[in-house]
XYZ file of C-alpha atoms in Angstrom:
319
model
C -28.661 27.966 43.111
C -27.339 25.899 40.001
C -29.463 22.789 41.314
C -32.814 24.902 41.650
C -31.880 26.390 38.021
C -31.661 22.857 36.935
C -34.785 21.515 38.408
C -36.221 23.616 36.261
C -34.479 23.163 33.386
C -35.067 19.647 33.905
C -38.903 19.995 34.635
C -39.463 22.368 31.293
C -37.441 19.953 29.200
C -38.007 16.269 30.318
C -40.904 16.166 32.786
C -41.599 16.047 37.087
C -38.730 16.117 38.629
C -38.604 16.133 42.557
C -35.949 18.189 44.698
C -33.931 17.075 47.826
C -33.139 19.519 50.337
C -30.882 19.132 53.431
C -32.539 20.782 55.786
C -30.564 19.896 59.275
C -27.270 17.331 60.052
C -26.057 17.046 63.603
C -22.272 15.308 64.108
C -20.410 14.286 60.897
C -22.418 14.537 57.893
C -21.346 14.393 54.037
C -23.148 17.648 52.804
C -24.772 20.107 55.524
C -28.437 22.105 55.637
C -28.809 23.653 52.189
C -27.750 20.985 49.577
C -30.052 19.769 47.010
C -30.069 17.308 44.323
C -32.650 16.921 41.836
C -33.950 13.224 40.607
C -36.577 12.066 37.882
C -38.874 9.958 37.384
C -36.708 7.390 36.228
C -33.975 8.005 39.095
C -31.478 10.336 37.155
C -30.293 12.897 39.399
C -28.295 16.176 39.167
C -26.583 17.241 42.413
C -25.613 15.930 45.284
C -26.121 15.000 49.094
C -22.695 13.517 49.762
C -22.963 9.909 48.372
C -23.397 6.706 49.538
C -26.026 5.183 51.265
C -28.097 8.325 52.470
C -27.724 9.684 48.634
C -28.957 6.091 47.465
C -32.171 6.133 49.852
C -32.726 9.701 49.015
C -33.193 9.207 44.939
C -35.240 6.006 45.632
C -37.606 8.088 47.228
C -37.282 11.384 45.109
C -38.250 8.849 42.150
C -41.297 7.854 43.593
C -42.509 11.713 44.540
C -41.180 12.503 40.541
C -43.664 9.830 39.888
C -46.867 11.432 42.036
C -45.912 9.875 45.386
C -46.532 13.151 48.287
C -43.661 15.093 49.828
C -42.022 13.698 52.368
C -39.708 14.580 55.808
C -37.446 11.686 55.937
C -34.825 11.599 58.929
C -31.520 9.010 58.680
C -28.992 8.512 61.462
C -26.017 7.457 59.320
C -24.911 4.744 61.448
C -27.892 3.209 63.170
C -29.797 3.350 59.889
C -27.369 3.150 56.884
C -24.317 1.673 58.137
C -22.083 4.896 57.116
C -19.178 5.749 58.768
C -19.400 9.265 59.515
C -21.343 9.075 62.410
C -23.897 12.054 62.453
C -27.637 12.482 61.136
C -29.315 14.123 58.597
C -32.771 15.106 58.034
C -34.316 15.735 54.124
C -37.398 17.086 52.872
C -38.378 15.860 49.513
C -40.541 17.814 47.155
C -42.310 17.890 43.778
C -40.630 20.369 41.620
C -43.593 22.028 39.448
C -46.304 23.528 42.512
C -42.965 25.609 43.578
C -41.819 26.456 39.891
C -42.933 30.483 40.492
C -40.974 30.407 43.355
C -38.197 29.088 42.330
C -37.702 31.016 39.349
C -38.902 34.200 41.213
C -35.929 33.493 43.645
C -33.219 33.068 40.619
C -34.329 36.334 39.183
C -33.824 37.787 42.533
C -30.413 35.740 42.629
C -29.406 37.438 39.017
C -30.436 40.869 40.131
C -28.033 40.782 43.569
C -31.279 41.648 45.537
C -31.242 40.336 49.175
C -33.990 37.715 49.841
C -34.732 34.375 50.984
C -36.473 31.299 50.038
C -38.890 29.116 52.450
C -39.308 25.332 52.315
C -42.448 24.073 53.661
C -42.161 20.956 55.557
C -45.857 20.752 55.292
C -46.267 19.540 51.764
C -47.360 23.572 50.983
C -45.211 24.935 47.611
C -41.798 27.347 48.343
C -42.030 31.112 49.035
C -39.641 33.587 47.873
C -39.465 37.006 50.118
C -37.378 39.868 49.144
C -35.810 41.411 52.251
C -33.642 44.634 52.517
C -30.643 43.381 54.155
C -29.291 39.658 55.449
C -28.285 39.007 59.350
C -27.526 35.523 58.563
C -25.716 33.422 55.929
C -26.367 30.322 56.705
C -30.000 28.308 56.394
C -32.001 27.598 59.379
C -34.935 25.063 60.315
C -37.419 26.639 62.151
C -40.154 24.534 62.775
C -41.455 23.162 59.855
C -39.860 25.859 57.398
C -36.604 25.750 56.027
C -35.441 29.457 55.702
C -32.493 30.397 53.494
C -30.960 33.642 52.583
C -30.443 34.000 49.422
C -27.464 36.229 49.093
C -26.405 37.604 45.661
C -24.204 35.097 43.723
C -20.461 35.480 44.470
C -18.973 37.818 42.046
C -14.758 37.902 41.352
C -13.890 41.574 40.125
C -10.558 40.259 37.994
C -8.318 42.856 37.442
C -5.782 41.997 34.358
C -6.289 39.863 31.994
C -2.800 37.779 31.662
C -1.158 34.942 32.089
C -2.147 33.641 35.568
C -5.864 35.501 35.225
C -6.027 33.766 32.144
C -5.836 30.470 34.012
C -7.737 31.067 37.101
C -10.494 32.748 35.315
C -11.962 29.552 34.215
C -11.312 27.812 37.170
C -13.177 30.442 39.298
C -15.973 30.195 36.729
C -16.556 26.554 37.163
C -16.498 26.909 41.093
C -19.882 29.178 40.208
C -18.047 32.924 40.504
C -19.671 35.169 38.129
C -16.472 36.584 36.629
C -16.128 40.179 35.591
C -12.776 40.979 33.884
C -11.355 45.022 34.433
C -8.126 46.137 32.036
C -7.142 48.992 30.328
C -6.226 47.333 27.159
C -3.093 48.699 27.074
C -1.082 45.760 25.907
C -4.281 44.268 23.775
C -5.345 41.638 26.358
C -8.610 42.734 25.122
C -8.654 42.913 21.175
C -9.481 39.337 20.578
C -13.368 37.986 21.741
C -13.041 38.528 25.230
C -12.788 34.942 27.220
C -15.793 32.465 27.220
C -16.132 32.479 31.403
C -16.111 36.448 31.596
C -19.441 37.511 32.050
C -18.674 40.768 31.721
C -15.546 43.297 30.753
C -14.834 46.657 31.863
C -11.962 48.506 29.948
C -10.856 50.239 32.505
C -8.257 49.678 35.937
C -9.858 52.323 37.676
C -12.174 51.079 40.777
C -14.628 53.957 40.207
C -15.393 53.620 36.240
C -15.937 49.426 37.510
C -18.288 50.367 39.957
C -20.270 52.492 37.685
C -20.488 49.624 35.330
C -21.161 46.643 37.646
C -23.171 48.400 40.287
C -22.106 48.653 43.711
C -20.034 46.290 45.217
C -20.234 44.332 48.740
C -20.308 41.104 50.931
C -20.817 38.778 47.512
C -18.170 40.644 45.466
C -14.091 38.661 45.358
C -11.799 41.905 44.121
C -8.550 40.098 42.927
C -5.652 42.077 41.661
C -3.227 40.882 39.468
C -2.103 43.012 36.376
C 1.225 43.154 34.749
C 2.480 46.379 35.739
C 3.289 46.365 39.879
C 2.543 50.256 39.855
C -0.693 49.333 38.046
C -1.426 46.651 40.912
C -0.524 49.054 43.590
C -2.560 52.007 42.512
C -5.806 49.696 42.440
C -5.111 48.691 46.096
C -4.975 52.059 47.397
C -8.353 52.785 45.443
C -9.632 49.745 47.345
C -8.195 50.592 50.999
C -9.856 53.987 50.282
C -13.490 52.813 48.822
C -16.317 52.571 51.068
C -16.962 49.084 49.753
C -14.219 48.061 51.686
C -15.175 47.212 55.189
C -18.279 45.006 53.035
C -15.691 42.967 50.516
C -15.784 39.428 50.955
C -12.143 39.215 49.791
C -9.219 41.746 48.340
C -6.427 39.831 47.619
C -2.920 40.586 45.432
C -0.780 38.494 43.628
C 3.107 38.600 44.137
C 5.489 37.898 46.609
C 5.717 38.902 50.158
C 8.612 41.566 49.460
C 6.307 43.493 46.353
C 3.751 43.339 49.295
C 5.647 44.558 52.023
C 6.862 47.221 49.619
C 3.213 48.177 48.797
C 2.580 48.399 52.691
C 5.513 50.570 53.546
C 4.357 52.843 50.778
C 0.844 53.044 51.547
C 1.184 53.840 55.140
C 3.026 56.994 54.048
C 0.602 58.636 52.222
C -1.028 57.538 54.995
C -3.743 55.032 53.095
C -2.699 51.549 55.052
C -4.046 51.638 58.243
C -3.727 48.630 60.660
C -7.575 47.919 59.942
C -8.036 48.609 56.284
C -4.433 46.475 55.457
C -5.671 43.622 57.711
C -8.432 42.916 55.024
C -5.787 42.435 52.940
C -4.897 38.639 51.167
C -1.330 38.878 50.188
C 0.394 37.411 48.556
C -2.828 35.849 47.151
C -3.802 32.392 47.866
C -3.103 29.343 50.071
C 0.538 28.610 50.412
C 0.853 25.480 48.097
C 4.371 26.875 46.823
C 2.601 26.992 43.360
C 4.529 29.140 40.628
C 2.667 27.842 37.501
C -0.019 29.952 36.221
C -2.041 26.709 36.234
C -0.700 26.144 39.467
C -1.228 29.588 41.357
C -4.689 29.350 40.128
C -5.355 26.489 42.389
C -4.334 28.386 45.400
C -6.447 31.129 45.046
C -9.459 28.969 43.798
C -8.445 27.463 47.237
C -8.367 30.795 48.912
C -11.708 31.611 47.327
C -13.320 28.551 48.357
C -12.082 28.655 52.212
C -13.661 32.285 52.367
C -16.855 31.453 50.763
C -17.271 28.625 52.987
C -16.331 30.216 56.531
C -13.752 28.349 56.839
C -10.678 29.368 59.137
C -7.733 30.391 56.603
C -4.716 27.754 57.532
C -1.730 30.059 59.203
């Protein structure tokens, strides 16, 4: 979504602009269906394919279409055709930005708004469509025939809980990786009486899962809920809340920070009262992040960013 939001940025502010879309790879490809870049008409582009020799074809020919040349299909087999190395094929589809400006902003308001819908490319030279639908069955874009379909889920969402040291320093990561970052504490300890940080979106003074809801909405397959306060009582009464919410079975991640003997603690505690069951634990993430042996602030916040990233992209979680 941040390329479409700058194509028309770009287009309001400096002129045409033209948009490159992945639409299908087969074998080993750099970027897969669904990346964009957007070029002008003097061959400055913002986003990327995956480099190289398919990514230097691609702005020679988004400059032209930026200049008033028609959209164009254009297919590339990476070896046979541009001497790359990795060995698979990619297909583009390369656009003028302004006859699919509605669309394109209709589909970021959408975006904003966490409603369900998906954009169409046509391959036909026709401008984008935006549909909003009532739920998703797929994640991932598909070519079918000569549209490019995508779901357009809400954006990813990380539900922070605790504002201290280590949130302090993944916060900002998290922000940059495009997680719209809403920060939950109590204020107790003051983490909240200065401005609150510059890559919160949005703060809720509260650690209780219920007053966050009613203040962010519901919560589901988009929403990160990361727990890492400075009290462990604290961290262990919001993970119960979680086990317990109907959200749960919908999260795309729930993960606490510590070590493995503060969460085998939690876990022999929770299935007493009777709150951990085998299913609801197993969506559990803990300790949080990718085992890096990181113990910085600076450094833990890498491994969940990592953690964060793996999920979001479907990846298998190493382990």
């Amino acid at each position: 979504m941040q390329v479409l939001r700058e194509a028309l940025e770009r287009a309001r502010a400096r002129g045409p602009q033209a948009l490159v879309t992945v639409v299908l790879t087969s074998g080993s490809t750099p970027r897969h269906a669904g990346a964009r870049m957007v070029v002008d008409g003097d061959g400055v582009a913002s986003g990327t394919i995956g480099g190289g020799r398919v990514e230097m074809e691609a702005v020679a020919r988004a400059t032209a279409v930026a200049r008033g040349a028609p959209a164009e299909r254009v297919r590339h087999h990476l070896v046979r055709d541009l001497a790359m190395c990795c060995g698979g094929s990619m297909e583009l589809y390369v656009q003028p930005v302004a006859p699919s400006a509605g669309a394109i902003a209709a589909a970021l308001d959408l975006w904003r708004a966490r409603r369900p819908a998906r954009l169409v490319t046509h391959l036909d030279g026709a401008p984008m469509e935006v549909e909003e639908v009532g739920e998703h069955r797929a994640r991932r874009p598909v070519l079918d025939g000569d549209r490019f379909v995508e779901p357009l889920w809400p954006g990813d969402r990380v539900l922070l809980f605790g504002l201290g040291h280590v949130a302090r320093a993944t916060g900002p990561v998290l922000a940059g990786l495009g997680f719209e970052m809403v920060v939950c504490d109590d204020n107790e300890t003051g983490a909240l009486d200065q401005a609150p940080p510059p890559w919160a979106a949005r703060v809720v003074t509260s650690f209780e899962l219920g007053d966050v809801v009613r203040e962010v909405g519901p919560i589901g397959p988009a929403d990160y809920l990361i727990i890492m306060t400075r009290d462990h009582a604290v961290d262990q009464r919001i993970l119960e809340q979680a086990l317990v919410h109907e959200s749960l079975p919908a999260l795309a991640y729930l993960g606490v920070i510590g070590s493995r003997g503060k969460i085998g603690r939690f876990h022999k505690r929770l299935v007493a009262k009777g709150v951990a069951t085998p299913e609801r634990w197993a969506r559990l993430r803990g300790p949080i992040g990718l085992d890096i042996a990181a113990e910085t602030p600076a450094e833990i916040a890498i491994s969940v960013a990592a953690e964060l990233i793996q999920v979001r992209n479907g990846a298998e979680r190493a382990g």
